[in-house]
Amino acid sequence: MALPTRSQRYWLRTLSMLGACSATTTSGTIYLFSTYGPALSQRLHLTSTQANVAAIAANYGQLLSGPFFGWAADTLGPQVLSGFAAIGSFTAFSALAYTYEGSLGMPSWLLLAGYMILVGLASQSANMAAVTTTTKNFKQNRGSAVSLCVAFFGLSPFVLSHVSTLFFAVGDEPDTFGYLKFLSYLGLGTSLMAALSLTVVGFGPSRRYRQDIPDGFIIDRASDTSSGLLSDSHSEMTNDEDQALLVQGQGTAPGYSAVPKPTREDADVSATVLVGTSEAVTNSPNTQVALDPRGALDGIDYDTARELGGLSYLRDPEAQLLALVLFLCAGIGVFYNNNIGTIVNAL
């Protein structure tokens, strides 16, 4: 099966980026409790404590499920997570709407908390599908791409709260039932859109490592004589190079030669590989490194990161610092956000 060309990968990334922004729009609905929570609490005769527990349940559902949905995004793919987000968001907000209307009777506030947990699960599922796909699709502009997803995640509650004010708060009594139904269809539509458009495209063929060459060999471009050494560029390959590397099972591609991987001893002296040969060159100030020895020996692509998981992640100082910052900063924001509706009503 032929790999997509550079132009096709560009458009696939663009479509996937639109799907990621759509998915994070669904994720942002978790922070809208203050827009419908007071009316729902008044209709169900909830105390302030019960209303806060129900609101916090959504955050528990979102945050505690993060590791699982992160694993699922890597294992099952973004389409499965987006499908779950569509079903979960539609079910949860529909249940809240009909609970407010009275069609489901007067359920316990614990059941209401269960609906909010489902809202949190759907939010995290959509968020993980969007962020993991964007991270895998972008390399040089990864920060900008991921921040765009985060922006939609943060700004969607702001926009949707204004939608509530403009279209569902007309008259003496707000149309909470209509607003909750609107959120249910919004979550369904945006998540299905994400399921259709989210695709892991990747960075394209790598100059350093190819999995389709014989075991124990690396690809070395023999036609490039301008620099004398394999370029260490991080840019993507041209269409001609893409097509050349698609030849599998027929030796090496035209213009390329297969040379043995350097041994561990070669890696220790920072050996480089001459174009078209397997001759090792000792390290010197004027020598450009042609190959990352670690990538050649271990079969790792040039875009590598520390593999942390389990106890090693919990013991990592950077992971501990990240958890501390999120606990101190994000926790205060979530607490205030869940109570802003009650505070405004009290004032």
GROMACS .gro file of N, CA and C in nm, residues 171-230:
model
  180
  171GLY      N    1  -3.664   3.607   2.861
  171GLY     CA    2  -3.781   3.604   2.946
  171GLY      C    3  -3.743   3.595   3.093
  172ASP      N    4  -3.846   3.574   3.175
  172ASP     CA    5  -3.823   3.569   3.319
  172ASP      C    6  -3.752   3.443   3.363
  173GLU      N    7  -3.779   3.329   3.296
  173GLU     CA    8  -3.721   3.202   3.335
  173GLU      C    9  -3.638   3.146   3.220
  174PRO      N   10  -3.511   3.113   3.245
  174PRO     CA   11  -3.426   3.061   3.137
  174PRO      C   12  -3.474   2.924   3.089
  175ASP      N   13  -3.452   2.897   2.961
  175ASP     CA   14  -3.491   2.769   2.901
  175ASP      C   15  -3.378   2.668   2.925
  176THR      N   16  -3.370   2.620   3.047
  176THR     CA   17  -3.263   2.526   3.083
  176THR      C   18  -3.277   2.395   3.008
  177PHE      N   19  -3.401   2.349   2.991
  177PHE     CA   20  -3.423   2.223   2.917
  177PHE      C   21  -3.372   2.235   2.773
  178GLY      N   22  -3.406   2.344   2.706
  178GLY     CA   23  -3.359   2.362   2.569
  178GLY      C   24  -3.208   2.375   2.561
  179TYR      N   25  -3.148   2.440   2.659
  179TYR     CA   26  -3.003   2.457   2.659
  179TYR      C   27  -2.933   2.322   2.677
  180LEU      N   28  -2.983   2.238   2.767
  180LEU     CA   29  -2.923   2.106   2.788
  180LEU      C   30  -2.940   2.017   2.664
  181LYS      N   31  -3.053   2.028   2.597
  181LYS     CA   32  -3.070   1.953   2.473
  181LYS      C   33  -2.975   2.004   2.366
  182PHE      N   34  -2.955   2.134   2.362
  182PHE     CA   35  -2.858   2.191   2.267
  182PHE      C   36  -2.717   2.136   2.293
  183LEU      N   37  -2.678   2.126   2.420
  183LEU     CA   38  -2.546   2.072   2.453
  183LEU      C   39  -2.535   1.924   2.415
  184SER      N   40  -2.645   1.851   2.428
  184SER     CA   41  -2.640   1.709   2.392
  184SER      C   42  -2.616   1.691   2.242
  185TYR      N   43  -2.686   1.770   2.160
  185TYR     CA   44  -2.667   1.759   2.015
  185TYR      C   45  -2.532   1.818   1.972
  186LEU      N   46  -2.486   1.919   2.044
  186LEU     CA   47  -2.354   1.975   2.013
  186LEU      C   48  -2.245   1.872   2.037
  187GLY      N   49  -2.250   1.804   2.152
  187GLY     CA   50  -2.150   1.700   2.180
  187GLY      C   51  -2.156   1.587   2.080
  188LEU      N   52  -2.276   1.548   2.041
  188LEU     CA   53  -2.291   1.441   1.942
  188LEU      C   54  -2.232   1.482   1.807
  189GLY      N   55  -2.266   1.602   1.762
  189GLY     CA   56  -2.221   1.646   1.630
  189GLY      C   57  -2.071   1.669   1.622
  190THR      N   58  -2.016   1.739   1.718
  190THR     CA   59  -1.872   1.770   1.713
  190THR      C   60  -1.787   1.644   1.731
  191SER      N   61  -1.831   1.552   1.814
  191SER     CA   62  -1.754   1.429   1.834
  191SER      C   63  -1.759   1.339   1.712
  192LEU      N   64  -1.875   1.331   1.647
  192LEU     CA   65  -1.883   1.253   1.523
  192LEU      C   66  -1.798   1.316   1.413
  193MET      N   67  -1.795   1.448   1.408
  193MET     CA   68  -1.709   1.516   1.312
  193MET      C   69  -1.562   1.484   1.339
  194ALA      N   70  -1.525   1.479   1.467
  194ALA     CA   71  -1.388   1.444   1.502
  194ALA      C   72  -1.357   1.299   1.465
  195ALA      N   73  -1.454   1.209   1.486
  195ALA     CA   74  -1.431   1.069   1.453
  195ALA      C   75  -1.406   1.049   1.304
  196LEU      N   76  -1.468   1.132   1.221
  196LEU     CA   77  -1.450   1.120   1.076
  196LEU      C   78  -1.323   1.185   1.025
  197SER      N   79  -1.271   1.283   1.098
  197SER     CA   80  -1.158   1.362   1.046
  197SER      C   81  -1.026   1.337   1.117
  198LEU      N   82  -1.027   1.289   1.241
  198LEU     CA   83  -0.902   1.266   1.313
  198LEU      C   84  -0.828   1.148   1.253
  199THR      N   85  -0.705   1.173   1.210
  199THR     CA   86  -0.621   1.070   1.149
  199THR      C   87  -0.477   1.093   1.192
  200VAL      N   88  -0.410   0.986   1.232
  200VAL     CA   89  -0.268   0.994   1.266
  200VAL      C   90  -0.189   0.987   1.136
  201VAL      N   91  -0.137   1.101   1.092
  201VAL     CA   92  -0.063   1.110   0.967
  201VAL      C   93   0.085   1.085   0.990
  202GLY      N   94   0.139   1.136   1.098
  202GLY     CA   95   0.282   1.120   1.125
  202GLY      C   96   0.363   1.228   1.056
  203PHE      N   97   0.496   1.215   1.063
  203PHE     CA   98   0.587   1.317   1.009
  203PHE      C   99   0.630   1.288   0.866
  204GLY      N  100   0.596   1.171   0.813
  204GLY     CA  101   0.646   1.133   0.682
  204GLY      C  102   0.773   1.052   0.693
  205PRO      N  103   0.830   1.006   0.577
  205PRO     CA  104   0.950   0.923   0.579
  205PRO      C  105   1.066   0.993   0.647
  206SER      N  106   1.142   0.919   0.724
  206SER     CA  107   1.256   0.974   0.796
  206SER      C  108   1.385   0.943   0.722
  207ARG      N  109   1.478   1.039   0.723
  207ARG     CA  110   1.608   1.016   0.659
  207ARG      C  111   1.699   0.928   0.744
  208ARG      N  112   1.668   0.912   0.869
  208ARG     CA  113   1.759   0.840   0.958
  208ARG      C  114   1.725   0.694   0.974
  209TYR      N  115   1.598   0.662   0.962
  209TYR     CA  116   1.562   0.525   0.997
  209TYR      C  117   1.442   0.482   0.914
  210ARG      N  118   1.447   0.364   0.858
  210ARG     CA  119   1.337   0.308   0.782
  210ARG      C  120   1.313   0.165   0.831
  211GLN      N  121   1.188   0.130   0.857
  211GLN     CA  122   1.158  -0.003   0.906
  211GLN      C  123   1.147  -0.105   0.793
  212ASP      N  124   1.140  -0.058   0.667
  212ASP     CA  125   1.117  -0.151   0.558
  212ASP      C  126   1.247  -0.198   0.492
  213ILE      N  127   1.364  -0.173   0.552
  213ILE     CA  128   1.490  -0.218   0.497
  213ILE      C  129   1.535  -0.343   0.572
  214PRO      N  130   1.626  -0.422   0.516
  214PRO     CA  131   1.668  -0.546   0.582
  214PRO      C  132   1.721  -0.520   0.722
  215ASP      N  133   1.700  -0.616   0.811
  215ASP     CA  134   1.744  -0.604   0.949
  215ASP      C  135   1.897  -0.597   0.953
  216GLY      N  136   1.949  -0.503   1.028
  216GLY     CA  137   2.093  -0.486   1.041
  216GLY      C  138   2.152  -0.385   0.946
  217PHE      N  139   2.071  -0.319   0.865
  217PHE     CA  140   2.120  -0.223   0.768
  217PHE      C  141   2.048  -0.091   0.786
  218ILE      N  142   2.111   0.016   0.738
  218ILE     CA  143   2.049   0.148   0.737
  218ILE      C  144   2.050   0.200   0.594
  219ILE      N  145   1.954   0.287   0.563
  219ILE     CA  146   1.949   0.349   0.431
  219ILE      C  147   2.047   0.465   0.425
  220ASP      N  148   2.126   0.471   0.317
  220ASP     CA  149   2.224   0.577   0.300
  220ASP      C  150   2.208   0.631   0.158
  221ARG      N  151   2.179   0.759   0.146
  221ARG     CA  152   2.155   0.818   0.014
  221ARG      C  153   2.286   0.831  -0.062
  222ALA      N  154   2.290   0.772  -0.182
  222ALA     CA  155   2.415   0.769  -0.259
  222ALA      C  156   2.422   0.876  -0.366
  223SER      N  157   2.311   0.940  -0.394
  223SER     CA  158   2.309   1.035  -0.505
  223SER      C  159   2.340   1.177  -0.463
  224ASP      N  160   2.341   1.205  -0.334
  224ASP     CA  161   2.363   1.342  -0.286
  224ASP      C  162   2.511   1.364  -0.265
  225THR      N  163   2.576   1.437  -0.355
  225THR     CA  164   2.720   1.459  -0.346
  225THR      C  165   2.754   1.602  -0.310
  226SER      N  166   2.651   1.682  -0.280
  226SER     CA  167   2.677   1.823  -0.253
  226SER      C  168   2.750   1.842  -0.121
  227SER      N  169   2.714   1.762  -0.020
  227SER     CA  170   2.778   1.778   0.110
  227SER      C  171   2.869   1.664   0.144
  228GLY      N  172   2.858   1.552   0.071
  228GLY     CA  173   2.943   1.437   0.100
  228GLY      C  174   2.894   1.353   0.215
  229LEU      N  175   2.799   1.401   0.292
  229LEU     CA  176   2.747   1.327   0.407
  229LEU      C  177   2.596   1.332   0.406
  230LEU      N  178   2.535   1.234   0.471
  230LEU     CA  179   2.390   1.232   0.483
  230LEU      C  180   2.344   1.350   0.566
   0.00000   0.00000   0.00000
